[in-house]
XYZ file of C-alpha atoms in Angstrom:
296
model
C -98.422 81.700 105.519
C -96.530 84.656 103.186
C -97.279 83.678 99.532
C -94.056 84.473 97.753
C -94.879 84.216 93.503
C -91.413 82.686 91.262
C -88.494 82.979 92.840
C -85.816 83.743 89.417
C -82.131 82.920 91.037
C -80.261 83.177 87.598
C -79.623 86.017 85.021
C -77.165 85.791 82.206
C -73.647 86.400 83.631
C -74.478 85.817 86.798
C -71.921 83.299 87.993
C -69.275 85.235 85.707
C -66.208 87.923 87.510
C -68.822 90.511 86.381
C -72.129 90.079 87.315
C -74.169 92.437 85.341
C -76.516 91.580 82.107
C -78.181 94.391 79.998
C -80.903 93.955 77.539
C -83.653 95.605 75.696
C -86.718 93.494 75.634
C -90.387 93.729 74.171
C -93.647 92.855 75.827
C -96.601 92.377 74.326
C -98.155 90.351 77.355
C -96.269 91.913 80.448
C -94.105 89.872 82.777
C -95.500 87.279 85.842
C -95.161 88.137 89.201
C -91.676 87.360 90.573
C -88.951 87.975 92.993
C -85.083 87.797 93.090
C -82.287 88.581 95.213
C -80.230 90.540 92.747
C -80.727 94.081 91.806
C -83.179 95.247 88.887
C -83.554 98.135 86.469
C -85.463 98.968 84.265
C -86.471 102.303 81.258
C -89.018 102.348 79.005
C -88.598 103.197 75.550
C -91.763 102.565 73.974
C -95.481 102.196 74.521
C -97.225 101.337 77.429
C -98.212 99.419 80.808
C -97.910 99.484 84.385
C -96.436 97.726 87.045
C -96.814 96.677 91.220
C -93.879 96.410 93.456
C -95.214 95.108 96.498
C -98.248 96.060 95.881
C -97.394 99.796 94.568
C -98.894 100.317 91.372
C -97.251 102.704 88.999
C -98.017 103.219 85.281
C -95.252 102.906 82.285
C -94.687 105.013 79.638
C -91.146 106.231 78.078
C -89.411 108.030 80.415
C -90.426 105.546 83.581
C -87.019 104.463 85.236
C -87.811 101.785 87.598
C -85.663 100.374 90.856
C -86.429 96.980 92.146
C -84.325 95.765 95.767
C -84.354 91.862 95.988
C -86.971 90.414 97.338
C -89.716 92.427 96.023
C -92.421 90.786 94.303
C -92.765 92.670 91.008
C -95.160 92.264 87.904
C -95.675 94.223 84.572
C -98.817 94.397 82.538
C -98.859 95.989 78.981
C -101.878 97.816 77.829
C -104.384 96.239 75.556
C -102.399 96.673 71.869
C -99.077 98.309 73.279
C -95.621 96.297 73.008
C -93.561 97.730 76.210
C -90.100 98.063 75.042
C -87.117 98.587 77.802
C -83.876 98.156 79.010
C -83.321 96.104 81.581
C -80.581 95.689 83.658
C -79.594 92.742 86.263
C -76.688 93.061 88.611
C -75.634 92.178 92.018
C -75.294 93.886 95.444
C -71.982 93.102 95.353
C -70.978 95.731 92.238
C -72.371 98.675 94.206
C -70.861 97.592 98.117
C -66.994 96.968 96.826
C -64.282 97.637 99.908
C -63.720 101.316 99.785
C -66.546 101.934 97.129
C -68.785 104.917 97.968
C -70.619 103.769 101.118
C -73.402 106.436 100.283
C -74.924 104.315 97.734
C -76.085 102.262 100.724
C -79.162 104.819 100.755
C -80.545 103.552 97.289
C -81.355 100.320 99.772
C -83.090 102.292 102.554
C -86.822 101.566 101.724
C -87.899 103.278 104.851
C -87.233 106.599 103.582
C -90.425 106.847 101.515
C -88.956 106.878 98.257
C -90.923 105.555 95.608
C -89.496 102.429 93.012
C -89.153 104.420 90.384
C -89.688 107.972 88.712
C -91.203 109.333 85.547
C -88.523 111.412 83.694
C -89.413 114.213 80.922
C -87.753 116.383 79.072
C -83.692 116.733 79.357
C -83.766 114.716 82.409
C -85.780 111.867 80.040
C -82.867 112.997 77.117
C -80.010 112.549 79.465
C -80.895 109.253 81.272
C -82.178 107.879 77.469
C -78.510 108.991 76.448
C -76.879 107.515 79.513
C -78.477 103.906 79.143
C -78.137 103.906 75.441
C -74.518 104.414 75.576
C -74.309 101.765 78.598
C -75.832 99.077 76.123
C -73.393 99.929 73.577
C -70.814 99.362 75.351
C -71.775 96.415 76.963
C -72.166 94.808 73.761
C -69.156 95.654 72.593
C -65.256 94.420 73.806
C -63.607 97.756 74.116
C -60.379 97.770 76.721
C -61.470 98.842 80.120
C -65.693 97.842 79.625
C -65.874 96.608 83.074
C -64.901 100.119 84.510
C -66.920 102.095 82.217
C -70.031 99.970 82.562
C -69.817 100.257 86.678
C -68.895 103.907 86.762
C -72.142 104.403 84.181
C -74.302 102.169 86.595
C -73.492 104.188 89.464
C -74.050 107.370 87.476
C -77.381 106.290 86.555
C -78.874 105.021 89.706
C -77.523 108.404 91.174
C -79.332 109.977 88.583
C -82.175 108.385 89.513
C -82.036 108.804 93.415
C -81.217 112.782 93.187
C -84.498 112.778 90.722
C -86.723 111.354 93.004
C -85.494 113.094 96.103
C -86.340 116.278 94.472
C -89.843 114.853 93.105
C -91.075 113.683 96.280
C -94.249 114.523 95.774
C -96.278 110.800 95.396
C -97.958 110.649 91.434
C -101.583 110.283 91.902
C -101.968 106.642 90.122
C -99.703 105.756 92.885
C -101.938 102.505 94.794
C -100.665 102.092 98.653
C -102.314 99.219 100.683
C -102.303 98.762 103.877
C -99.828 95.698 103.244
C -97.192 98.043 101.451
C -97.372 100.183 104.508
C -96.531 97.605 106.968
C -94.019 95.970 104.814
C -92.315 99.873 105.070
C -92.670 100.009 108.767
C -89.154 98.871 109.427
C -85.894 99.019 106.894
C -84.371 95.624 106.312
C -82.130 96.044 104.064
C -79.506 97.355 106.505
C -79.220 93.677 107.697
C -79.147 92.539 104.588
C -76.748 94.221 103.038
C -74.690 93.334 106.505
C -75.124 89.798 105.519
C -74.164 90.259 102.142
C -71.292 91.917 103.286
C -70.348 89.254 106.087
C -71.442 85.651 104.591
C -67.897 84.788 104.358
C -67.925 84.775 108.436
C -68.656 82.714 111.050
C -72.199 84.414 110.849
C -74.727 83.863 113.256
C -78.436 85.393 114.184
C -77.336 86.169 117.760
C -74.632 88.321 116.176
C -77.080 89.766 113.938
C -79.471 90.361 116.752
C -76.690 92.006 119.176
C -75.836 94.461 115.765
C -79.224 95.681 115.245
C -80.669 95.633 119.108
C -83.708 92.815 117.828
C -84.386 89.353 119.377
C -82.886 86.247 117.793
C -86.526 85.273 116.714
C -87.798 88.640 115.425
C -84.713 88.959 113.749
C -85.520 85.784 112.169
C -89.003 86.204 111.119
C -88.085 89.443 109.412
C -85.533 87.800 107.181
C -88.073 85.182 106.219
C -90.452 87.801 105.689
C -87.852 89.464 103.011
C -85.938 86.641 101.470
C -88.394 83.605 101.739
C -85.588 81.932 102.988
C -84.812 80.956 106.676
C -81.651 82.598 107.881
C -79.317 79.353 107.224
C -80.957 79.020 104.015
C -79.885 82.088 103.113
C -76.739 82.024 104.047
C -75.830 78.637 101.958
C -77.403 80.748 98.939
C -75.016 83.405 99.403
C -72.234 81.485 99.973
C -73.264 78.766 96.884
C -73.771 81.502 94.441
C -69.782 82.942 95.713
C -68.814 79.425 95.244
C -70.366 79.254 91.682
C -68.468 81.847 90.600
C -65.472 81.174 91.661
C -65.747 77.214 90.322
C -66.228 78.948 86.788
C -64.358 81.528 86.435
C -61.063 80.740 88.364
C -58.392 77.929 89.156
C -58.562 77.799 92.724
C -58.740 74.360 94.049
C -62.240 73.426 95.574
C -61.003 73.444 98.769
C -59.505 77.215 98.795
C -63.161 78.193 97.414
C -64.665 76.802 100.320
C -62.853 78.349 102.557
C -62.828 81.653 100.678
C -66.972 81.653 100.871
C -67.130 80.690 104.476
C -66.955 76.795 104.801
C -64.814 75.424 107.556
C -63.956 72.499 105.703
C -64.478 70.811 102.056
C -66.376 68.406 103.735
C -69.304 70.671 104.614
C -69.160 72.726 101.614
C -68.812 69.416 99.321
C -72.366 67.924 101.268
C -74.286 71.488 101.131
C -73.434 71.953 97.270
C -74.410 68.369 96.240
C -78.081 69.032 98.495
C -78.475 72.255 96.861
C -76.976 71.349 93.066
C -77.700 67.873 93.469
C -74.002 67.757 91.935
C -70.756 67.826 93.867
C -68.049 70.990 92.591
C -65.975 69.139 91.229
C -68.659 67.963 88.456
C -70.173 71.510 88.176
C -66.704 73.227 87.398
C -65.752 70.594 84.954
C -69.895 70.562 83.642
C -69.991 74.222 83.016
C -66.655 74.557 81.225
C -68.142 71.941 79.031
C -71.494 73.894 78.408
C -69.167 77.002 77.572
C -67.142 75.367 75.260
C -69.759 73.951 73.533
């Protein structure tokens, strides 16, 4: 059986019209081993530590910009006496795969290219991306008119940033660990099928439709999503769809009905059951729960 460490589901902001949260954080003890399904960054400031993504260790010092895709079990350790201060940044797929968005940033997902997570940057390059995510944190702090727009355009400029960087370093650091388990976890690229599903959950999706997209067997396909996610295929689907649903409960007026229909739910009947197993609270309540918690 695959061990999978925590699973985190929420960040600040998550279930808002723009799902992205910034912070800077210390750590004087590191950070457990987890996995998500949103995106992750993070740069480090000060001191120092290291960290394993799937099993790929890679030390931290200022200057190390770091790329986590969801569903990678990731942990940080801080060296004996060091505080490990960084930014961190949590966002969803979703903010980087928009309708008519740049289609290219698809290859920041391709984990079969042989790209390492993350990069250590020196010099101007360390200058200009310290520059970049200092002024992103500003601004997301702040209210300005139009901080939405500037904040995505400055994501997208810094993961760029971050992929040219790497493509031209592709030389592998030498306190770079690979295993024999990060190898075969590499063997095939997922993330095409997941960002498909992410990109289709409002459907009538199916695994034999996924299977007849990417040429696989209904159960290998299956397998290989539980491998990634944790989740069985319908599971993951209902997460998708509930987190959509979320969103929209808090942060619009439709009726619950139009939301399930808008996330992929034939009827409010079967949207209404699947929220209450999953929230143990029907939508209704939630909406009316979490205007309550936001007022207060």
């Amino acid at each position: 059986m695959t061990y999978f460490p925590d699973y985190l589901k929420t960040y600040p902001n998550m279930h808002s019209s723009f799902p992205f949260h910034l912070s800077r954080n210390t750590l004087d003890r590191g950070f457990r081993a987890h996995r998500h399904d949103f995106l992750e960054f993070s740069y480090v400031v000060e001191g120092r530590g290291s960290e394993t993504i799937n099993d790929v260790k890679h030390a931290m010092t200022p200057g190390t910009f770091t790329f986590v895709l969801p569903y990678q079990v990731h942990e940080i350790f801080t060296d004996s006496g060091q505080n490990l201060v960084l930014y961190n940044g949590m966002f969803s797929m979703d903010l980087l795969m928009e309708p008519g968005s740049d289609q290219g940033l698809s290859n920041l997902f391709n984990d079969r290219n042989g790209m390492p997570a993350y990069v250590q940057l020196d010099g101007q390059d360390q200058q200009q991306m310290s520059a970049l995510i200092e002024d992103m944190y500003k601004e997301y702090k702040g209210n300005e008119r139009y901080r939405q727009t500037l904040l995505k355009a400055r994501l997208k400029e810094i993961l760029v940033r971050f992929d040219r960087y790497r493509w031209k370093h592709t030389e592998q650091p030498e306190d770079m660990e690979i295993t024999p388990l990060s190898r075969a976890k590499a063997s095939y690229s997922v993330w095409p099928i997941i960002h498909y599903i992410h990109s289709n959950y409002q459907e009538d999706l199916t695994l034999s439709d996924l299977a007849s997209r990417f040429s696989m067997s209904i159960s290998r396909i299956s397998e290989v999503i539980k491998q990634t996610t944790g989740q069985t295929f319908v599971h993951f689907l209902h997460d998708l769809r509930l987190r959509h649903a979320c969103s929209l409960l808090v942060s619009t007026d439709m009726s619950v009905t139009e939301i399930a229909l808008e996330v992929g739910y034939g009827s409010y009947k079967t949207f209404s059951r699947i929220f209450r197993e999953s929230k143990g609270i029907v939508p209704k309540d939630y909406r009316k729960a979490e205007h309550g918690r936001r007022v207060n």
